[in-house]
XYZ file of C-alpha atoms in Angstrom:
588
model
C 35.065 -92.998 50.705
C 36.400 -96.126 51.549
C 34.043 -97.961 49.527
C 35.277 -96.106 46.727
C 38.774 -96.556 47.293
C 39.003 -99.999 48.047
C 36.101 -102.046 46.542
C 35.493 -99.762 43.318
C 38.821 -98.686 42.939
C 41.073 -101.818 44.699
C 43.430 -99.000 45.903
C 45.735 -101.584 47.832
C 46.106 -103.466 44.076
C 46.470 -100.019 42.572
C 49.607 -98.900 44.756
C 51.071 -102.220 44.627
C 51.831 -101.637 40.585
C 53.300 -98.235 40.637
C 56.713 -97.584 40.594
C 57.989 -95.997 43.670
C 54.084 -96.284 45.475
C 54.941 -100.010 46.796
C 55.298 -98.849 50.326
C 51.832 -96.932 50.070
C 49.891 -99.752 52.370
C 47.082 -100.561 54.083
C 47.572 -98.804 57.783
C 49.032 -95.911 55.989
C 46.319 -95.295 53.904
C 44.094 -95.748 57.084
C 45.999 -93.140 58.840
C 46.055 -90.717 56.279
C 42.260 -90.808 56.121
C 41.640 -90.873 59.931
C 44.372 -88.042 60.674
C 42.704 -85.924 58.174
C 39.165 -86.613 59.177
C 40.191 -85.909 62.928
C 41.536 -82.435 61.827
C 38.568 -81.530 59.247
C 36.229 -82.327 62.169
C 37.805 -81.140 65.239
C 39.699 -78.415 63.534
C 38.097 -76.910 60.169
C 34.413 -77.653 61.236
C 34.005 -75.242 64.310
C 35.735 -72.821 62.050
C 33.458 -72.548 58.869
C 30.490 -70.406 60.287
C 33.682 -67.939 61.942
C 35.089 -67.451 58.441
C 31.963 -66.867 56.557
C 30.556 -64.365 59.461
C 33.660 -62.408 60.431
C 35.552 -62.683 57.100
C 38.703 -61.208 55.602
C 39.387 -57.521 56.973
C 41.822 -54.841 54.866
C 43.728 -52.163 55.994
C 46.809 -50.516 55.025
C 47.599 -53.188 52.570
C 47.228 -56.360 54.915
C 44.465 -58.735 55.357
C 43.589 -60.340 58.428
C 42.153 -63.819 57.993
C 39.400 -65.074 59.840
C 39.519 -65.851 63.901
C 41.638 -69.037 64.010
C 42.174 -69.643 60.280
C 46.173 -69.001 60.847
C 46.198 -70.975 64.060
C 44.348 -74.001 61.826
C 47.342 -73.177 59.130
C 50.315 -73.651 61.303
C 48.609 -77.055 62.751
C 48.116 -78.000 59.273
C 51.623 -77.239 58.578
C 53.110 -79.442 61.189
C 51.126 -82.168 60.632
C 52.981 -82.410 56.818
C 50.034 -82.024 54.910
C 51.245 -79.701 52.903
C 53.301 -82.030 51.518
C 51.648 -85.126 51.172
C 51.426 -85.907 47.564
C 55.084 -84.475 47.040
C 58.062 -86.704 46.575
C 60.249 -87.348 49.654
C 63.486 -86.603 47.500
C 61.926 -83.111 47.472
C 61.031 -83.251 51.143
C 57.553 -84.604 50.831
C 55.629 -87.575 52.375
C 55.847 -88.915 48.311
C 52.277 -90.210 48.417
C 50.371 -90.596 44.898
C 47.602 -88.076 44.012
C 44.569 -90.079 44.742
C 46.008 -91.016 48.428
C 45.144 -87.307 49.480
C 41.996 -87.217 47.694
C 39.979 -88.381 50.400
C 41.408 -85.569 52.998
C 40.596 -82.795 50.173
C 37.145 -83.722 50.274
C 36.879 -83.917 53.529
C 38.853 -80.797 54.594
C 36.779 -79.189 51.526
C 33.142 -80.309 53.251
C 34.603 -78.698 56.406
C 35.607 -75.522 55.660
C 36.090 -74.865 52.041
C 37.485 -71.104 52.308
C 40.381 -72.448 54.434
C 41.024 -75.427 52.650
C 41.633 -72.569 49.446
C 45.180 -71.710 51.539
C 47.117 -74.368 51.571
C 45.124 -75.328 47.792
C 46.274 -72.252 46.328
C 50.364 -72.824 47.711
C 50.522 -75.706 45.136
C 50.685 -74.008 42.577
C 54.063 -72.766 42.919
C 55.476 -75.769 44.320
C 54.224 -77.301 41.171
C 55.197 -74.897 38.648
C 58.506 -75.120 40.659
C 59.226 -78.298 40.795
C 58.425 -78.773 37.058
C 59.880 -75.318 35.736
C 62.569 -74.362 38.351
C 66.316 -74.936 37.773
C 67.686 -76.884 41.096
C 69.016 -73.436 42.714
C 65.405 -72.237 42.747
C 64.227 -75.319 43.562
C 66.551 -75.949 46.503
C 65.492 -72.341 47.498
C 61.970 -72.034 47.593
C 60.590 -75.574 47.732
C 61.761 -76.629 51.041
C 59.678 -73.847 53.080
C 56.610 -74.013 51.031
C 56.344 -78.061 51.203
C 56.944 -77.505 55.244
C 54.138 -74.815 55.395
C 56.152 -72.095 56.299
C 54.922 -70.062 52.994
C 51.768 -70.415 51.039
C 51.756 -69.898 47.672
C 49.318 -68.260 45.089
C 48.580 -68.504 41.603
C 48.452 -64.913 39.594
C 46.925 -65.522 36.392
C 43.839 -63.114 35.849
C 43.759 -59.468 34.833
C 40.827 -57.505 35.070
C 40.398 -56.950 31.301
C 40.918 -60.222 29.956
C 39.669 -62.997 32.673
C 40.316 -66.450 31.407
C 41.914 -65.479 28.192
C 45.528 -65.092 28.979
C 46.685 -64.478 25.935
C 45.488 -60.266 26.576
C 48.046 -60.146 29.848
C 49.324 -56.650 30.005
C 51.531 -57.310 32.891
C 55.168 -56.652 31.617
C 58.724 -57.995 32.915
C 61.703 -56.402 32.223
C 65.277 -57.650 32.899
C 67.195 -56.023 35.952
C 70.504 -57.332 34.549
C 71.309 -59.452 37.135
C 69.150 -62.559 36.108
C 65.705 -61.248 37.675
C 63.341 -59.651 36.391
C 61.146 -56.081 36.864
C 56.977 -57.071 37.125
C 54.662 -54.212 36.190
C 50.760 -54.642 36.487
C 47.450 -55.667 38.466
C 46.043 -59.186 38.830
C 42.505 -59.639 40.543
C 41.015 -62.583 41.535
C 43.813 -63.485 43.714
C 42.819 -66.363 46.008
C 45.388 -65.841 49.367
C 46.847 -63.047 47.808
C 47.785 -61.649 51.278
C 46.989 -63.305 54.350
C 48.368 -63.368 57.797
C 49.107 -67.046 57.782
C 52.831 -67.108 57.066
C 55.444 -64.319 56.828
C 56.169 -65.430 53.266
C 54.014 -65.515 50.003
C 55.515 -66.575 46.978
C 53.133 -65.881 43.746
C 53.338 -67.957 40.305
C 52.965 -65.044 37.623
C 52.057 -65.079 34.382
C 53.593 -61.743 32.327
C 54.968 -60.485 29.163
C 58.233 -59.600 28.222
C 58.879 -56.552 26.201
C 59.413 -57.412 22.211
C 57.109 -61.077 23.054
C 54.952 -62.309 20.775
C 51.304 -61.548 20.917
C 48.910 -64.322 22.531
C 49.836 -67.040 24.735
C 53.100 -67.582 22.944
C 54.691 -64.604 24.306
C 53.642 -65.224 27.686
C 56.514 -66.033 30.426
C 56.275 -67.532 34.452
C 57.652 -65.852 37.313
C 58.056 -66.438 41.005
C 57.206 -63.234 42.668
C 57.678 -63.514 46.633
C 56.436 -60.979 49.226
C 59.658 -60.746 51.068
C 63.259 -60.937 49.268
C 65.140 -63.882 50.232
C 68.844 -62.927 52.336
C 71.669 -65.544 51.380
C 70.448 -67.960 54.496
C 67.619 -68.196 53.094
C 65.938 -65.655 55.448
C 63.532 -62.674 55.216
C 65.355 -59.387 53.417
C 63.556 -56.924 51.954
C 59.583 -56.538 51.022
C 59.227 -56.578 47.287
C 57.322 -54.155 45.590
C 54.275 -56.722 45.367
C 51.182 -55.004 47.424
C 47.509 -55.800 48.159
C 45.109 -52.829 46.506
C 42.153 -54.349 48.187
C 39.820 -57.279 48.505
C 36.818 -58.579 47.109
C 33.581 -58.260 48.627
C 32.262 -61.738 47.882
C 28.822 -64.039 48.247
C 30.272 -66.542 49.515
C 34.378 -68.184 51.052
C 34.369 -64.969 52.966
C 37.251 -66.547 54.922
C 39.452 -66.904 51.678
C 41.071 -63.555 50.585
C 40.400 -62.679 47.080
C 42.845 -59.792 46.460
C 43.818 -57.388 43.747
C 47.536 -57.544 43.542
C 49.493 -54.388 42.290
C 53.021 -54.999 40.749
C 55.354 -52.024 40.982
C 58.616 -52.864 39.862
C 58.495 -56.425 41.372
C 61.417 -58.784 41.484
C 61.082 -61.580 39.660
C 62.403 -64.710 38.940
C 61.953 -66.670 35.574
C 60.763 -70.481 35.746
C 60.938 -72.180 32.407
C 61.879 -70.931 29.426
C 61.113 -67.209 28.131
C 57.666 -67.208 26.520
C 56.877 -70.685 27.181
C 55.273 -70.201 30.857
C 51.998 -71.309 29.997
C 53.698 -74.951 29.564
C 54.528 -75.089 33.225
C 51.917 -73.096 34.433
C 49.346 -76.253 32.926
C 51.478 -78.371 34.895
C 49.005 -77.477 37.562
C 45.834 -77.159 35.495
C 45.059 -80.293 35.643
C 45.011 -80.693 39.279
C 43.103 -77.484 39.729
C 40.504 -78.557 38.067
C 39.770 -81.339 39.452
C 40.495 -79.649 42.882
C 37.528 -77.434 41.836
C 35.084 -80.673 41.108
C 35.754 -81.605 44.191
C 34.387 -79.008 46.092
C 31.183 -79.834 44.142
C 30.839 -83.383 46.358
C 32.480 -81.225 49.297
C 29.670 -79.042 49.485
C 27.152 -81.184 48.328
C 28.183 -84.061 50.969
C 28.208 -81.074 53.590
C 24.885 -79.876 52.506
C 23.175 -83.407 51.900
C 24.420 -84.351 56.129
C 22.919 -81.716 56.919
C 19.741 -81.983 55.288
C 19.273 -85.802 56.181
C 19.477 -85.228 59.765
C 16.566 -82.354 59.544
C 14.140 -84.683 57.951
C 14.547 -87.278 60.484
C 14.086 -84.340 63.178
C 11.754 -81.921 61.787
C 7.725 -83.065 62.212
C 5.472 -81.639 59.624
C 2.332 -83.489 58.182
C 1.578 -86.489 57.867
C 2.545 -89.337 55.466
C -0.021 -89.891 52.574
C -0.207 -93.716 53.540
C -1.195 -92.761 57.122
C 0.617 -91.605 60.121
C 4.439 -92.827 60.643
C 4.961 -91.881 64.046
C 1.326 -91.714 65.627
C 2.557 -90.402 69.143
C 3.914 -87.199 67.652
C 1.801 -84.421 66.858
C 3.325 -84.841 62.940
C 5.540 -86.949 61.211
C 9.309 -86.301 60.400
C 9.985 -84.893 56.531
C 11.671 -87.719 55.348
C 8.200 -89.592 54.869
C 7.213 -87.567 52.422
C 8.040 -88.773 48.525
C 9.489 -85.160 47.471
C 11.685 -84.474 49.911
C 12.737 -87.854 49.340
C 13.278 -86.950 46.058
C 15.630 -84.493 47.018
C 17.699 -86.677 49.587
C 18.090 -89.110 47.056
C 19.081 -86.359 44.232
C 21.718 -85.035 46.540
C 22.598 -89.134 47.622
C 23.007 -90.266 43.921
C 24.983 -87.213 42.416
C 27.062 -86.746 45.633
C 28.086 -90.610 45.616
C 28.495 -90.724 41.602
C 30.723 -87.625 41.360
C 33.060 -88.794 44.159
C 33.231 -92.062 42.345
C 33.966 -90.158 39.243
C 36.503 -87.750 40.692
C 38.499 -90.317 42.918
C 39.190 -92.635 39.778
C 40.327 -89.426 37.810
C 42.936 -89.589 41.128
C 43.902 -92.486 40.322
C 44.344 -92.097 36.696
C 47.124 -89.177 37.404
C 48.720 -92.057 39.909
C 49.441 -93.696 36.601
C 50.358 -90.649 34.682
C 53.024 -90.068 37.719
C 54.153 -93.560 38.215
C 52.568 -95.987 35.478
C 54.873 -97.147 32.964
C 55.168 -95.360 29.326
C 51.965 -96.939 27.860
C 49.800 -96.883 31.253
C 50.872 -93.146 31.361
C 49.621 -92.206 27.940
C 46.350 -93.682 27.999
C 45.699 -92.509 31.504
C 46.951 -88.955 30.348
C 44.109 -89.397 27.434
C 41.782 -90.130 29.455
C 42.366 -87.236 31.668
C 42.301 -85.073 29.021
C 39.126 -85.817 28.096
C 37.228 -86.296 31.236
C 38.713 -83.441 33.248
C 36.965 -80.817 31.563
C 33.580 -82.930 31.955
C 34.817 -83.312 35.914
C 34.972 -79.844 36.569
C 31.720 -78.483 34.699
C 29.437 -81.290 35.265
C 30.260 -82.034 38.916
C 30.692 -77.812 39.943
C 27.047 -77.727 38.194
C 25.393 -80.720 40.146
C 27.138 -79.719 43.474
C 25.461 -76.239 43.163
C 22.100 -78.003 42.444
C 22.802 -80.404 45.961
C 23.526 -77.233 47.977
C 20.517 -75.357 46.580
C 18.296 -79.076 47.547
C 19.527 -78.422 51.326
C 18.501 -75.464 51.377
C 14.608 -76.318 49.865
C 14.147 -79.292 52.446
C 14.962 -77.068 55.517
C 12.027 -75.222 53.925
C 12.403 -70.954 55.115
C 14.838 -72.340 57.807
C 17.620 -73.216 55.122
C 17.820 -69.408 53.552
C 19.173 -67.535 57.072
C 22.307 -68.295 58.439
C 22.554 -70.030 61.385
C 22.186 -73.753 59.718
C 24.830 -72.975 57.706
C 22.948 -74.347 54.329
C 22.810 -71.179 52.891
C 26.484 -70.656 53.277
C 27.292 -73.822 51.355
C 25.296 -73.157 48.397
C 27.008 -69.351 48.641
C 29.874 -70.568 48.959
C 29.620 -73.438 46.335
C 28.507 -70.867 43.480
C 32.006 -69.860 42.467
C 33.219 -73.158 41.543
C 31.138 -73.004 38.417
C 32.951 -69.947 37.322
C 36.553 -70.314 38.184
C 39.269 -72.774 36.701
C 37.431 -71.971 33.928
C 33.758 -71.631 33.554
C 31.005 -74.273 32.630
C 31.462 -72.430 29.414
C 34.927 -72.550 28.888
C 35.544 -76.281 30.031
C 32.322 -77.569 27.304
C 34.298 -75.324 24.494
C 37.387 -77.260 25.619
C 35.943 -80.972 25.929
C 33.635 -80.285 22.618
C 36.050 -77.937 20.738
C 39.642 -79.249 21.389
C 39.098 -82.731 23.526
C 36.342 -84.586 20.874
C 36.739 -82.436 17.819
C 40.341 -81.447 17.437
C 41.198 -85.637 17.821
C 39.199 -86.559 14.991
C 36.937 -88.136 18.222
C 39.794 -90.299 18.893
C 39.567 -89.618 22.760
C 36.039 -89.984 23.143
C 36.338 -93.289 20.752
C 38.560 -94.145 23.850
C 36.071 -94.033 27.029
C 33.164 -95.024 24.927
C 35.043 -98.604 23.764
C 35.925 -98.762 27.316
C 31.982 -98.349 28.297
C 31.285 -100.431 25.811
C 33.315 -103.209 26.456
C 32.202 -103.230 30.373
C 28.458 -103.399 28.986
C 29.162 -106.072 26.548
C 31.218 -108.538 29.354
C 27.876 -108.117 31.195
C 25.018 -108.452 28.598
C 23.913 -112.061 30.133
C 23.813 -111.016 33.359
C 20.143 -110.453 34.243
C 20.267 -108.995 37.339
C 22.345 -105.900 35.918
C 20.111 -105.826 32.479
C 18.258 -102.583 33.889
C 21.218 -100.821 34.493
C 23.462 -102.070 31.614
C 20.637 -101.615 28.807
C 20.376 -97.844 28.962
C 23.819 -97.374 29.597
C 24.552 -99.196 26.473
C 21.958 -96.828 24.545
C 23.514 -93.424 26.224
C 26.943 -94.723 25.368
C 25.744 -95.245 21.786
C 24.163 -92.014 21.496
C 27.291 -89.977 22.755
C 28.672 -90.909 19.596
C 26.234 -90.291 17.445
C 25.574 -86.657 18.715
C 29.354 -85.990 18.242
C 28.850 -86.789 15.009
C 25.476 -85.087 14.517
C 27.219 -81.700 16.198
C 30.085 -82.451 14.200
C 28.631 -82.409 10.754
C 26.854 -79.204 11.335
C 30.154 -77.358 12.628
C 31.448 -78.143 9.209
C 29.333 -75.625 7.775
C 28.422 -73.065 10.993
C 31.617 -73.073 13.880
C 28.867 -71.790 16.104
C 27.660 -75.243 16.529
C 30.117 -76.091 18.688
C 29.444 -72.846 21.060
C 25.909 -73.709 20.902
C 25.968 -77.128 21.911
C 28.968 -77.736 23.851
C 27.360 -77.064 27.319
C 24.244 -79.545 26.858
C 26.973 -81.454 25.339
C 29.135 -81.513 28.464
C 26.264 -82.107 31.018
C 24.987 -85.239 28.770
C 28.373 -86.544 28.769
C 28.739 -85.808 32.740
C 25.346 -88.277 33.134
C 26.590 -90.834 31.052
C 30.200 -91.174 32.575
C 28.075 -90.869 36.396
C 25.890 -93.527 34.730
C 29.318 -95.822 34.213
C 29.976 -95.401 37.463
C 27.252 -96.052 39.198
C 27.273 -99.800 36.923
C 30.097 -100.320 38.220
C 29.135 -99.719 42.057
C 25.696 -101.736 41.493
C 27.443 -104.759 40.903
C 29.848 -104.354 43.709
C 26.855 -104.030 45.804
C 25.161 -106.807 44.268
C 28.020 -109.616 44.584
C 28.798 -108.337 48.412
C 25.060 -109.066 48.824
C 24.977 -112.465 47.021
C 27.759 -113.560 49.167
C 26.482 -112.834 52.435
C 27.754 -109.340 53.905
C 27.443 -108.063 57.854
C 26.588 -104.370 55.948
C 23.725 -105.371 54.153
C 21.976 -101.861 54.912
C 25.016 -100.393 53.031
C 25.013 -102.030 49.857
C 21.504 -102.129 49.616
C 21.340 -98.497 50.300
C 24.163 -98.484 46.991
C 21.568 -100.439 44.646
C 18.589 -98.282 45.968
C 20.509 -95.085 44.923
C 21.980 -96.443 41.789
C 18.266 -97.033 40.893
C 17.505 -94.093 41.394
C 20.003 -92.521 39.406
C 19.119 -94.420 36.114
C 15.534 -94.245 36.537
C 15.255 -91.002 37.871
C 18.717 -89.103 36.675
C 20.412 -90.194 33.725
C 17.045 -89.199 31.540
C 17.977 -85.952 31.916
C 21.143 -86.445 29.970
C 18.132 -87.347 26.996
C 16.701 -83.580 27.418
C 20.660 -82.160 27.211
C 21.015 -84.515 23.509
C 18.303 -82.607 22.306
C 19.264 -79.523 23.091
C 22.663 -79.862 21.722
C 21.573 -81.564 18.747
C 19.144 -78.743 18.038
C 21.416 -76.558 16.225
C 22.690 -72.665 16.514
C 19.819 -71.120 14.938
C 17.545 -70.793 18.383
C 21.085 -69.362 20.374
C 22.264 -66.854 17.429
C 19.452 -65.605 15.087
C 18.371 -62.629 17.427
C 20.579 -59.982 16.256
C 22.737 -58.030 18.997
C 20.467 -55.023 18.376
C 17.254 -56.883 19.443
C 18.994 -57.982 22.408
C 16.650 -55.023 24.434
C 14.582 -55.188 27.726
């Protein structure tokens, strides 16, 4: 992490140029990360195997969290993390994004189905603070930024999942400036909970007389309890738990079916337009989501390092590596080491990848006009490729910790398993794999003409290009330059064909996505090598480090980034092979 931060990155440098981030230093930055590593470890850790085995339990229309999840809440609370990234005018800590990305990950690689709580309760204080007039948010902000209410975001409904546009749930006007919400939502991460005596849920619904789609769709704050003129607990509104999902995996996080009847509401934004503030938070959530994919994966690749150094089976092909043991610890072996080093390049990559996105909404928050826009392009295009590739590849490292503890990774009580269980749902929501590659391909490359894509690739380009001479990055610069190249060719390639068949885009855009997720991991890993390579020239007292960084960023080109050749074919191979069965043949 702090190799990312500081020598990839130059965070100090970074904070130094924002506006209102000058104060952001060195120690603070420290402390931040320390603090936060203190509480994953001593806190979350002990905690994760207690969520996943006890759960959430049901009954009469509550949900009792896990054994010490509320306790781990209120500590959070105090500590103003909640807070962290929100201004201090609002009664935040007013640290920039990427300063709290290092305490998601690790709070994530802890426990993720906790770290979903106090997730999930920025959503309203975003959609708040960007939609709210200053009576609502004078009202509700303070005691969700303090942790004294967690939050939840109520978008899906079970007959229309990610396509908001269907939402049945209705509003009506009480006549008094609130509003009546009718309907179900499922899906509802922290839905109830017994964390804090308030819940205040974002939700999406339709007015009566709205236009059809998404443009008819308005935002509401929806608490549990009423508010009384002090600001305290009144009444319960007619918002209820129906039940809660039975789940593979974040047992600890309540996923709830929410039942309004008659719930009072309160309008944020403009009528119809609540899908522009609710993407206020979209972004974020996404990339929330990636994260959990190095979470995990960084969880499950600790895990399985310190097994092969313990566990003695066979011997070493080139002869025995530890004669005075009956066997010779896993790690000698060439395929497990081909799965440490899988789960070492992708984990390292992806939080390289995902930390600079951090730090590209720093600028979109506090750059100046231009830095703003092209950090917001850039965003916009490698978000989607964020959450898809990076949820993808973080399954894949969870399901490699579980293959080198061999039968002892599939039961319980080394807790690999329950990292690839609980890792399997960040494929799927935000938006599925699917959804985010019909977004990057669809809207992101194709709707600008390629104009965003034209974007990153110059960028790529131009980094190869200042480094052509140097010979000691030629291996690694070479076949970046020729993946960079052929990005834009298959755009085009896809492109031409969609002219003629729309389904083109469908059919490639997920091969699409995950070539595009090895070239941008492939850009970032360049950019590490060298790093690793001038510390070394120079003379370094962590020499084991960065030539650990130039072994794994070998490994990655040599033995990664081809795939991202077998994903080019497949996406260049047209619709034909994907659509030609007709749905009548579709028969087992």
């Amino acid at each position: 992490q702090q190799f990312v931060l500081r020598e990839l990155l130059g965070i100090d440098q970074h904070y130094a140029k924002l506006s209102g981030c000058e104060e952001v230093s060195d120690e603070l930055l420290s402390a931040v990360m320390d603090g936060g590593a203190k509480f994953a470890e001593n806190v979350l850790a002990p905690l994760n195997s207690v969520g996943d085995e006890q759960g959430c339990v049901f009954a009469d229309g509550e949900v009792k969290t896990p054994e010490g999840f509320a306790e781990a809440f209120a500590q959070y609370a105090a500590g103003g993390w909640q807070g962290l990234r929100i201004p201090v005018a609002e009664g935040g800590q007013g640290l920039p994004p990427s300063a709290g990305i290092a305490v998601s990950e690790m709070t994530g690689a802890a426990n993720y189905a906790w770290s979903m709580y106090p997730g999930l309760a920025q959503a309203p204080i975003t959609c708040i603070r960007h939609g709210g007039t200053e009576e609502q948010k004078q009202t509700w902000l303070p005691r969700l930024i303090s942790g004294e209410r967690a939050g939840t975001m109520c978008l899906t409904e079970a007959h229309c999942g990610s396509d908001v546009g269907l939402v049945r749930t209705r509003a009506r006007p009480n006549g008094d400036g609130t509003y009546a919400l009718d309907g179900t939502k499922i899906f509802i991460s922290g839905g109830e909970q017994d964390m804090t005596p308030n819940i205040v849920h974002a939700v999406l619904a339709r007015l009566e007389g709205a236009p059809e789609g998404t443009k008819g769709i308005s935002l509401f704050i929806v608490p549990k309890f009423l508010l009384a003129e002090d600001g305290s607990l009144a009444d319960r509104n007619k918002v209820y738990c129906g039940s809660i999902e039975k789940k593979m995996g974040i047992k600890g996080s309540a996923t709830c079916v929410m039942n309004f009847d008659g719930a009072t509401g309160y309008m944020l934004g403009e009528e119809n337009r609540g899908l522009e503030v609710m993407f206020k938070i979209m972004n974020s959530a996404r990339l929330g989501t990636a994260l959990q994919g190095v979470s995990l994966g960084d969880a499950s690749f600790q895990g399985a390092l310190a097994y092969a150094k313990e566990r003695l089976q066979m011997r070493a092909l080139t002869g025995p590596q530890n004669p005075d043991a009956p066997a010779d610890p896993i790690i000698v072996h060439p395929d497990v080491r081909r799965m440490l080093m899988t789960q070492k390049a992708l984990n390292e990559g992806s939080r390289a990848f995902i930390y600079w996105l951090s730090q590209l909404a720093d600028l979109v928050d506090h750059g100046s006009e231009d830095e703003a826009k092209a950090a917001d392009d850039l965003m916009s295009l490698l978000t989607p490729i964020a959450k898809a590739f990076c949820t993808e590849t973080g399954f894949e490292v969870t399901s490699l910790g579980v293959q080198v503890f061999g039968g002892h990774g599939y039961i319980h009580e080394h807790g690999m398993e329950q990292r690839m269980r609980d890792m399997r749902i960040a494929m799927i929501y935000e938006g599925t794999t699917g959804i985010q590659s019909l977004d990057l391909l669809g809207r992101k490359v194709m709707g600008t003409g390629g104009e965003l894509l034209r974007n990153f690739t110059k960028q790529v380009h131009k980094f190869c290009k200042a480094r052509q001479d140097n010979e000691a990055m030629a291996a690694f610069i070479a076949p970046l330059q020729q993946a960079n190249a052929q990005w834009g060719d298959l755009t085009m390639q896809i492109g031409g064909k969609a002219m003629e068949n729309p389904d083109e885009i469908g059919a490639a855009s997920v091969d699409f996505t995950m070539f595009s997720g090895y070239v941008v991991l492939a850009y970032m890993w360049a950019q590490m090598i060298e790093i690793a390579q001038a510390r070394l020239a120079e003379g370094t007292e962590e020499e084991a480090f960065y030539q650990a960084k130039l072994v794994t960023g070998r490994f990655y080109f040599e033995r990664i980034l081809p795939r991202a050749a077998a994903h080019a074919a497949a996406a260049g191979a047209g619709a034909d092979a994907v659509m030609s069965l007709a749905d009548e043949a579709f028969t087992f």
